[in-house]
Amino acid sequence: MHLKIITHEKVVFDEDVDEIYSRGVDGEFGILPNHIPVMTALDIGVTKVMQSGKPKYFTTMGGVFQFKDNEGILLTTTAEDGNDIDVARAKEALERAKARLAEHSAEIDAKRAEAAIARAMARLKATLNA
Ligand code: ATP
């Protein structure tokens, strides 16, 4: 089966894969060849693909996953290969967002801070695994 991971800017991944695992808004899911057609909204998280027994990890930040006739398309706002992630930057973003959330001030957009935390944590997870 085949998977494309696409953002507004670029095609991040476009290869044959044996297994796909990702995180939808309803929870984690896995796709093996000949899976029935699915369309699901994605959460912020890590998408893992298996190729000849080897895993590859990508951060996928929301969007939509569609699978039909052994073709998967993952359309997401931001995606990074686990090997390309700047760990120090993700750690800094995590600390900044946590500090913002801890302020409890009326001007703080908690949802935005929580999303920044989720992005940074997904990046760190993808790096640890990569
Ligand atoms: P930061 O506060 O560090 O910018 P962010 O979560 O606000 O993090 P995004 O808005 O999700 O960043 O991403 C902006 C751009 O920067 C995207 O192209 C994304 O791929 C890239 N990017 C963000 N964080 C990292 C990172 N830790 N390593 C590599 N690229 C990153």
Tab-separated table of C-alpha atoms and ligand atoms in Angstrom:
chain	number	residue	atom	x	y	z
A	1	MET	CA	0.000	0.000	0.000
A	2	HIS	CA	1.051	3.603	-0.423
A	3	LEU	CA	1.086	6.682	1.828
A	4	LYS	CA	1.413	10.373	1.043
A	5	ILE	CA	1.884	12.914	3.829
A	6	ILE	CA	1.134	16.378	2.455
A	7	THR	CA	1.131	19.877	3.971
A	8	HIS	CA	0.280	23.225	2.409
A	9	GLU	CA	3.940	23.629	1.583
A	10	LYS	CA	5.241	20.264	0.486
A	11	VAL	CA	4.968	16.539	0.076
A	12	VAL	CA	6.719	15.278	3.210
A	13	PHE	CA	6.456	11.557	2.422
A	14	ASP	CA	5.378	9.632	-0.677
A	15	GLU	CA	6.346	5.959	-0.475
A	16	ASP	CA	5.104	2.407	-0.237
A	17	VAL	CA	4.566	1.212	3.349
A	18	ASP	CA	3.554	-1.993	5.100
A	19	GLU	CA	1.744	-0.498	8.108
A	20	ILE	CA	0.442	2.939	9.144
A	21	TYR	CA	-0.272	4.067	12.718
A	22	SER	CA	-1.569	7.496	13.626
A	23	ARG	CA	-3.631	9.434	16.088
A	24	GLY	CA	-7.160	10.471	15.167
A	25	VAL	CA	-9.411	12.693	17.256
A	26	ASP	CA	-11.160	9.496	18.409
A	27	GLY	CA	-7.908	7.771	19.394
A	28	GLU	CA	-5.005	5.890	17.879
A	29	PHE	CA	-5.550	3.705	14.853
A	30	GLY	CA	-3.618	1.315	12.631
A	31	ILE	CA	-3.974	0.485	8.956
A	32	LEU	CA	-2.782	-2.716	7.284
A	33	PRO	CA	-3.029	-3.509	3.562
A	34	ASN	CA	-6.567	-4.020	2.235
A	35	HIS	CA	-8.138	-2.067	5.084
A	36	ILE	CA	-11.652	-0.899	4.302
A	37	PRO	CA	-11.992	2.744	3.221
A	38	VAL	CA	-11.670	5.216	6.117
A	39	MET	CA	-11.704	8.974	6.506
A	40	THR	CA	-10.841	10.449	9.875
A	41	ALA	CA	-9.884	13.766	11.461
A	42	LEU	CA	-6.386	13.748	12.936
A	43	ASP	CA	-5.163	14.933	16.303
A	44	ILE	CA	-1.754	16.458	16.995
A	45	GLY	CA	0.593	13.488	17.350
A	46	VAL	CA	3.021	11.068	15.802
A	47	THR	CA	2.381	9.006	12.686
A	48	LYS	CA	4.462	5.846	12.389
A	49	VAL	CA	4.943	3.831	9.224
A	50	MET	CA	6.621	0.445	8.897
A	51	GLN	CA	8.724	-0.334	5.823
A	52	SER	CA	10.343	-3.786	5.567
A	53	GLY	CA	10.270	-4.140	9.358
A	54	LYS	CA	11.751	-0.678	10.001
A	55	PRO	CA	9.766	2.185	11.564
A	56	LYS	CA	9.716	5.819	10.432
A	57	TYR	CA	8.178	8.558	12.549
A	58	PHE	CA	6.546	11.840	11.538
A	59	THR	CA	4.829	14.511	13.525
A	60	THR	CA	1.392	15.213	12.088
A	61	MET	CA	-0.432	18.240	13.419
A	62	GLY	CA	-4.135	17.757	12.834
A	63	GLY	CA	-5.778	17.411	9.428
A	64	VAL	CA	-7.422	14.501	7.690
A	65	PHE	CA	-6.459	10.924	6.886
A	66	GLN	CA	-8.115	9.096	4.032
A	67	PHE	CA	-7.531	5.492	2.975
A	68	LYS	CA	-9.036	3.711	-0.027
A	69	ASP	CA	-7.844	1.043	-2.484
A	70	ASN	CA	-4.517	0.728	-0.589
A	71	GLU	CA	-3.770	4.456	-1.057
A	72	GLY	CA	-3.437	6.573	2.098
A	73	ILE	CA	-3.410	10.366	2.048
A	74	LEU	CA	-2.610	12.325	5.162
A	75	LEU	CA	-3.290	16.044	4.748
A	76	THR	CA	-1.960	17.989	7.695
A	77	THR	CA	-1.050	21.569	8.579
A	78	THR	CA	2.498	20.723	9.653
A	79	ALA	CA	4.491	17.501	9.358
A	80	GLU	CA	8.115	16.774	10.128
A	81	ASP	CA	10.303	13.729	9.675
A	82	GLY	CA	11.432	12.634	13.162
A	83	ASN	CA	15.060	12.892	12.012
A	84	ASP	CA	14.685	16.582	11.064
A	85	ILE	CA	13.366	17.819	14.389
A	86	ASP	CA	15.334	20.349	16.399
A	87	VAL	CA	15.128	18.888	19.919
A	88	ALA	CA	16.347	22.029	21.718
A	89	ARG	CA	13.740	24.141	19.911
A	90	ALA	CA	10.955	21.694	20.827
A	91	LYS	CA	12.077	21.671	24.490
A	92	GLU	CA	12.127	25.478	24.562
A	93	ALA	CA	8.662	25.630	22.954
A	94	LEU	CA	7.383	23.171	25.565
A	95	GLU	CA	8.760	25.196	28.492
A	96	ARG	CA	7.426	28.458	27.022
A	97	ALA	CA	3.953	27.032	26.521
A	98	LYS	CA	3.886	25.424	29.981
A	99	ALA	CA	4.912	28.746	31.571
A	100	ARG	CA	2.204	30.562	29.597
A	101	LEU	CA	-0.412	28.068	30.733
A	102	ALA	CA	0.708	28.398	34.376
A	103	GLU	CA	0.120	32.175	34.315
A	104	HIS	CA	-3.644	31.724	34.705
A	105	SER	CA	-4.115	35.230	33.344
A	106	ALA	CA	-7.248	36.265	31.478
A	107	GLU	CA	-5.200	37.228	28.444
A	108	ILE	CA	-3.714	33.763	28.098
A	109	ASP	CA	-5.356	31.662	25.465
A	110	ALA	CA	-5.251	28.283	27.250
A	111	LYS	CA	-6.310	26.291	24.184
A	112	ARG	CA	-3.490	27.831	22.165
A	113	ALA	CA	-0.957	27.067	24.898
A	114	GLU	CA	-2.255	23.492	25.182
A	115	ALA	CA	-1.918	23.029	21.403
A	116	ALA	CA	1.667	24.348	21.558
A	117	ILE	CA	2.399	21.845	24.358
A	118	ALA	CA	0.894	19.007	22.292
A	119	ARG	CA	2.993	19.990	19.242
A	120	ALA	CA	6.209	20.146	21.270
A	121	MET	CA	5.469	16.809	22.967
A	122	ALA	CA	4.711	15.164	19.610
A	123	ARG	CA	8.038	16.481	18.272
A	124	LEU	CA	9.965	15.137	21.255
A	125	LYS	CA	8.224	11.769	20.979
A	126	ALA	CA	8.985	11.531	17.232
A	127	THR	CA	12.642	12.368	17.930
A	128	LEU	CA	13.035	9.847	20.737
A	129	ASN	CA	11.722	7.157	18.454
A	130	ALA	CA	13.497	8.239	15.284
B	1	ATP	P1	8.060	27.190	17.898
B	1	ATP	O1	7.455	27.949	19.057
B	1	ATP	O2	9.382	26.571	18.216
B	1	ATP	O3	8.035	27.964	16.582
B	1	ATP	P2	5.610	25.964	17.090
B	1	ATP	O4	4.921	24.729	17.583
B	1	ATP	O5	4.928	27.246	17.341
B	1	ATP	O6	7.090	25.933	17.665
B	1	ATP	P3	4.800	25.596	14.398
B	1	ATP	O7	3.977	26.837	14.218
B	1	ATP	O8	4.070	24.298	14.627
B	1	ATP	O9	5.887	25.815	15.549
B	1	ATP	O10	5.759	25.370	13.137
B	1	ATP	C1	6.324	26.448	12.400
B	1	ATP	C2	7.382	25.879	11.458
B	1	ATP	O11	8.537	25.526	12.204
B	1	ATP	C3	6.968	24.617	10.736
B	1	ATP	O12	7.520	24.631	9.445
B	1	ATP	C4	7.564	23.494	11.560
B	1	ATP	O13	7.838	22.356	10.780
B	1	ATP	C5	8.833	24.143	12.077
B	1	ATP	N1	9.210	23.650	13.415
B	1	ATP	C6	8.640	23.981	14.601
B	1	ATP	N2	9.258	23.399	15.626
B	1	ATP	C7	10.268	22.658	15.086
B	1	ATP	C8	11.279	21.822	15.617
B	1	ATP	N3	11.390	21.610	16.930
B	1	ATP	N4	12.145	21.230	14.767
B	1	ATP	C9	12.036	21.431	13.438
B	1	ATP	N5	11.124	22.215	12.862
B	1	ATP	C10	10.227	22.822	13.660
